Amino acid sequence: MSNMCGGNTEELKRRIYDALKDVMDPEIGLNVVDAGFIKNVLVDQEGNVTVEMILTTPFCPLAHIMISQVRRAVEKIPGVKSVDVKIVGFGIPEQLLRRLGYR
């Protein structure tokens, strides 16, 4: 993984969001970005990435799988030095409710 010093963190952030669109929630069949599970992606100048995401419930039986898939998708991107996935809350995202026709 290469160093981001002097690199474009916004471009890297865009590539991270694109890669995360390949990570599917196996229960609902939507990717984690369009479903609204990814709340924020933080990238520093060295290429250290923090992905902040939510889960529908603290008891989600597939949480470890989704976290692992998010981490692996981001680690593969050139310019990423490290990846930290943080769960920042629980609930059903507005994007998911809209996609399912509830709002």
PDB file of C-alpha atoms in Angstrom:
ATOM      1  CA  MET A   1       0.000   0.000   0.000  1.00  0.00           C
ATOM      2  CA  SER A   2       1.454   3.315  -1.022  1.00  0.00           C
ATOM      3  CA  ASN A   3       1.829   6.591   0.835  1.00  0.00           C
ATOM      4  CA  MET A   4      -0.696   9.399   0.320  1.00  0.00           C
ATOM      5  CA  CYS A   5       1.612  12.286   1.268  1.00  0.00           C
ATOM      6  CA  GLY A   6       0.821  15.063  -1.152  1.00  0.00           C
ATOM      7  CA  GLY A   7      -1.859  12.855  -2.717  1.00  0.00           C
ATOM      8  CA  ASN A   8      -5.482  13.674  -3.283  1.00  0.00           C
ATOM      9  CA  THR A   9      -7.493  12.376  -0.327  1.00  0.00           C
ATOM     10  CA  GLU A  10     -10.798  13.330  -1.982  1.00  0.00           C
ATOM     11  CA  GLU A  11      -9.977  11.153  -4.995  1.00  0.00           C
ATOM     12  CA  LEU A  12      -9.043   8.283  -2.685  1.00  0.00           C
ATOM     13  CA  LYS A  13     -12.285   8.789  -0.767  1.00  0.00           C
ATOM     14  CA  ARG A  14     -14.259   8.575  -4.038  1.00  0.00           C
ATOM     15  CA  ARG A  15     -12.485   5.317  -4.927  1.00  0.00           C
ATOM     16  CA  ILE A  16     -13.289   3.949  -1.464  1.00  0.00           C
ATOM     17  CA  TYR A  17     -17.002   4.701  -1.863  1.00  0.00           C
ATOM     18  CA  ASP A  18     -16.908   3.068  -5.313  1.00  0.00           C
ATOM     19  CA  ALA A  19     -15.254  -0.057  -3.870  1.00  0.00           C
ATOM     20  CA  LEU A  20     -17.769  -0.211  -1.029  1.00  0.00           C
ATOM     21  CA  LYS A  21     -20.584  -0.403  -3.571  1.00  0.00           C
ATOM     22  CA  ASP A  22     -19.364  -3.958  -4.214  1.00  0.00           C
ATOM     23  CA  VAL A  23     -19.986  -4.924  -0.561  1.00  0.00           C
ATOM     24  CA  MET A  24     -23.482  -6.351  -0.318  1.00  0.00           C
ATOM     25  CA  ASP A  25     -25.664  -6.807   2.725  1.00  0.00           C
ATOM     26  CA  PRO A  26     -26.544 -10.493   2.313  1.00  0.00           C
ATOM     27  CA  GLU A  27     -29.920 -10.125   4.017  1.00  0.00           C
ATOM     28  CA  ILE A  28     -31.329  -7.307   1.897  1.00  0.00           C
ATOM     29  CA  GLY A  29     -29.358  -7.625  -1.335  1.00  0.00           C
ATOM     30  CA  LEU A  30     -28.253  -3.987  -1.456  1.00  0.00           C
ATOM     31  CA  ASN A  31     -24.739  -2.633  -1.231  1.00  0.00           C
ATOM     32  CA  VAL A  32     -23.710  -0.964   2.020  1.00  0.00           C
ATOM     33  CA  VAL A  33     -23.415   2.495   0.417  1.00  0.00           C
ATOM     34  CA  ASP A  34     -26.822   2.619  -1.271  1.00  0.00           C
ATOM     35  CA  ALA A  35     -28.452   1.031   1.783  1.00  0.00           C
ATOM     36  CA  GLY A  36     -27.075   3.885   3.928  1.00  0.00           C
ATOM     37  CA  PHE A  37     -24.909   1.797   6.250  1.00  0.00           C
ATOM     38  CA  ILE A  38     -21.766   3.819   5.467  1.00  0.00           C
ATOM     39  CA  LYS A  39     -22.034   7.059   7.414  1.00  0.00           C
ATOM     40  CA  ASN A  40     -18.597   8.539   6.747  1.00  0.00           C
ATOM     41  CA  VAL A  41     -15.187   7.785   5.283  1.00  0.00           C
ATOM     42  CA  LEU A  42     -12.217   9.629   6.754  1.00  0.00           C
ATOM     43  CA  VAL A  43      -8.849   9.644   4.980  1.00  0.00           C
ATOM     44  CA  ASP A  44      -5.685  11.297   6.246  1.00  0.00           C
ATOM     45  CA  GLN A  45      -2.695  12.411   4.164  1.00  0.00           C
ATOM     46  CA  GLU A  46      -0.827   9.167   4.926  1.00  0.00           C
ATOM     47  CA  GLY A  47      -3.630   6.985   3.563  1.00  0.00           C
ATOM     48  CA  ASN A  48      -5.029   5.837   6.901  1.00  0.00           C
ATOM     49  CA  VAL A  49      -8.752   5.250   6.445  1.00  0.00           C
ATOM     50  CA  THR A  50     -11.580   5.121   8.960  1.00  0.00           C
ATOM     51  CA  VAL A  51     -14.931   3.845   7.728  1.00  0.00           C
ATOM     52  CA  GLU A  52     -17.817   4.759  10.015  1.00  0.00           C
ATOM     53  CA  MET A  53     -20.843   2.546   9.554  1.00  0.00           C
ATOM     54  CA  ILE A  54     -24.060   1.604  11.257  1.00  0.00           C
ATOM     55  CA  LEU A  55     -25.805  -1.742  11.608  1.00  0.00           C
ATOM     56  CA  THR A  56     -29.529  -2.351  11.896  1.00  0.00           C
ATOM     57  CA  THR A  57     -29.150  -3.917  15.349  1.00  0.00           C
ATOM     58  CA  PRO A  58     -26.380  -4.581  17.876  1.00  0.00           C
ATOM     59  CA  PHE A  59     -27.294  -8.257  17.571  1.00  0.00           C
ATOM     60  CA  CYS A  60     -26.795  -8.446  13.793  1.00  0.00           C
ATOM     61  CA  PRO A  61     -25.645 -12.033  13.164  1.00  0.00           C
ATOM     62  CA  LEU A  62     -23.747 -10.978  10.021  1.00  0.00           C
ATOM     63  CA  ALA A  63     -21.963  -7.937  11.502  1.00  0.00           C
ATOM     64  CA  HIS A  64     -18.534  -9.584  11.551  1.00  0.00           C
ATOM     65  CA  ILE A  65     -18.916 -10.623   7.906  1.00  0.00           C
ATOM     66  CA  MET A  66     -19.941  -7.148   6.750  1.00  0.00           C
ATOM     67  CA  ILE A  67     -17.135  -5.470   8.713  1.00  0.00           C
ATOM     68  CA  SER A  68     -14.599  -7.899   7.264  1.00  0.00           C
ATOM     69  CA  GLN A  69     -15.884  -7.331   3.709  1.00  0.00           C
ATOM     70  CA  VAL A  70     -15.738  -3.550   4.148  1.00  0.00           C
ATOM     71  CA  ARG A  71     -12.168  -3.773   5.460  1.00  0.00           C
ATOM     72  CA  ARG A  72     -11.031  -6.044   2.608  1.00  0.00           C
ATOM     73  CA  ALA A  73     -12.657  -3.882  -0.074  1.00  0.00           C
ATOM     74  CA  VAL A  74     -10.839  -0.778   1.196  1.00  0.00           C
ATOM     75  CA  GLU A  75      -7.475  -2.487   1.829  1.00  0.00           C
ATOM     76  CA  LYS A  76      -7.205  -3.421  -1.872  1.00  0.00           C
ATOM     77  CA  ILE A  77      -7.267   0.195  -3.040  1.00  0.00           C
ATOM     78  CA  PRO A  78      -3.905   1.700  -4.034  1.00  0.00           C
ATOM     79  CA  GLY A  79      -2.991   4.529  -1.661  1.00  0.00           C
ATOM     80  CA  VAL A  80      -4.635   2.969   1.402  1.00  0.00           C
ATOM     81  CA  LYS A  81      -2.151   2.356   4.209  1.00  0.00           C
ATOM     82  CA  SER A  82      -4.503   1.095   6.934  1.00  0.00           C
ATOM     83  CA  VAL A  83      -8.232   0.579   7.500  1.00  0.00           C
ATOM     84  CA  ASP A  84     -10.262   0.933  10.679  1.00  0.00           C
ATOM     85  CA  VAL A  85     -13.975   0.105  10.548  1.00  0.00           C
ATOM     86  CA  LYS A  86     -15.979   1.668  13.363  1.00  0.00           C
ATOM     87  CA  ILE A  87     -19.588   0.933  14.224  1.00  0.00           C
ATOM     88  CA  VAL A  88     -21.050   4.347  15.081  1.00  0.00           C
ATOM     89  CA  GLY A  89     -24.643   3.400  15.731  1.00  0.00           C
ATOM     90  CA  PHE A  90     -27.604   1.176  15.046  1.00  0.00           C
ATOM     91  CA  GLY A  91     -30.854   1.627  13.187  1.00  0.00           C
ATOM     92  CA  ILE A  92     -32.482   1.455   9.797  1.00  0.00           C
ATOM     93  CA  PRO A  93     -30.996   4.127   7.500  1.00  0.00           C
ATOM     94  CA  GLU A  94     -33.348   6.549   5.723  1.00  0.00           C
ATOM     95  CA  GLN A  95     -31.888   5.493   2.339  1.00  0.00           C
ATOM     96  CA  LEU A  96     -32.887   1.898   3.042  1.00  0.00           C
ATOM     97  CA  LEU A  97     -36.408   2.852   4.120  1.00  0.00           C
ATOM     98  CA  ARG A  98     -36.849   4.881   0.903  1.00  0.00           C
ATOM     99  CA  ARG A  99     -35.521   2.046  -1.266  1.00  0.00           C
ATOM    100  CA  LEU A 100     -37.904  -0.388   0.401  1.00  0.00           C
ATOM    101  CA  GLY A 101     -40.826   2.000  -0.150  1.00  0.00           C
ATOM    102  CA  TYR A 102     -41.454   2.937   3.472  1.00  0.00           C
ATOM    103  CA  ARG A 103     -40.769   6.684   3.025  1.00  0.00           C
TER     104      ARG A 103
END
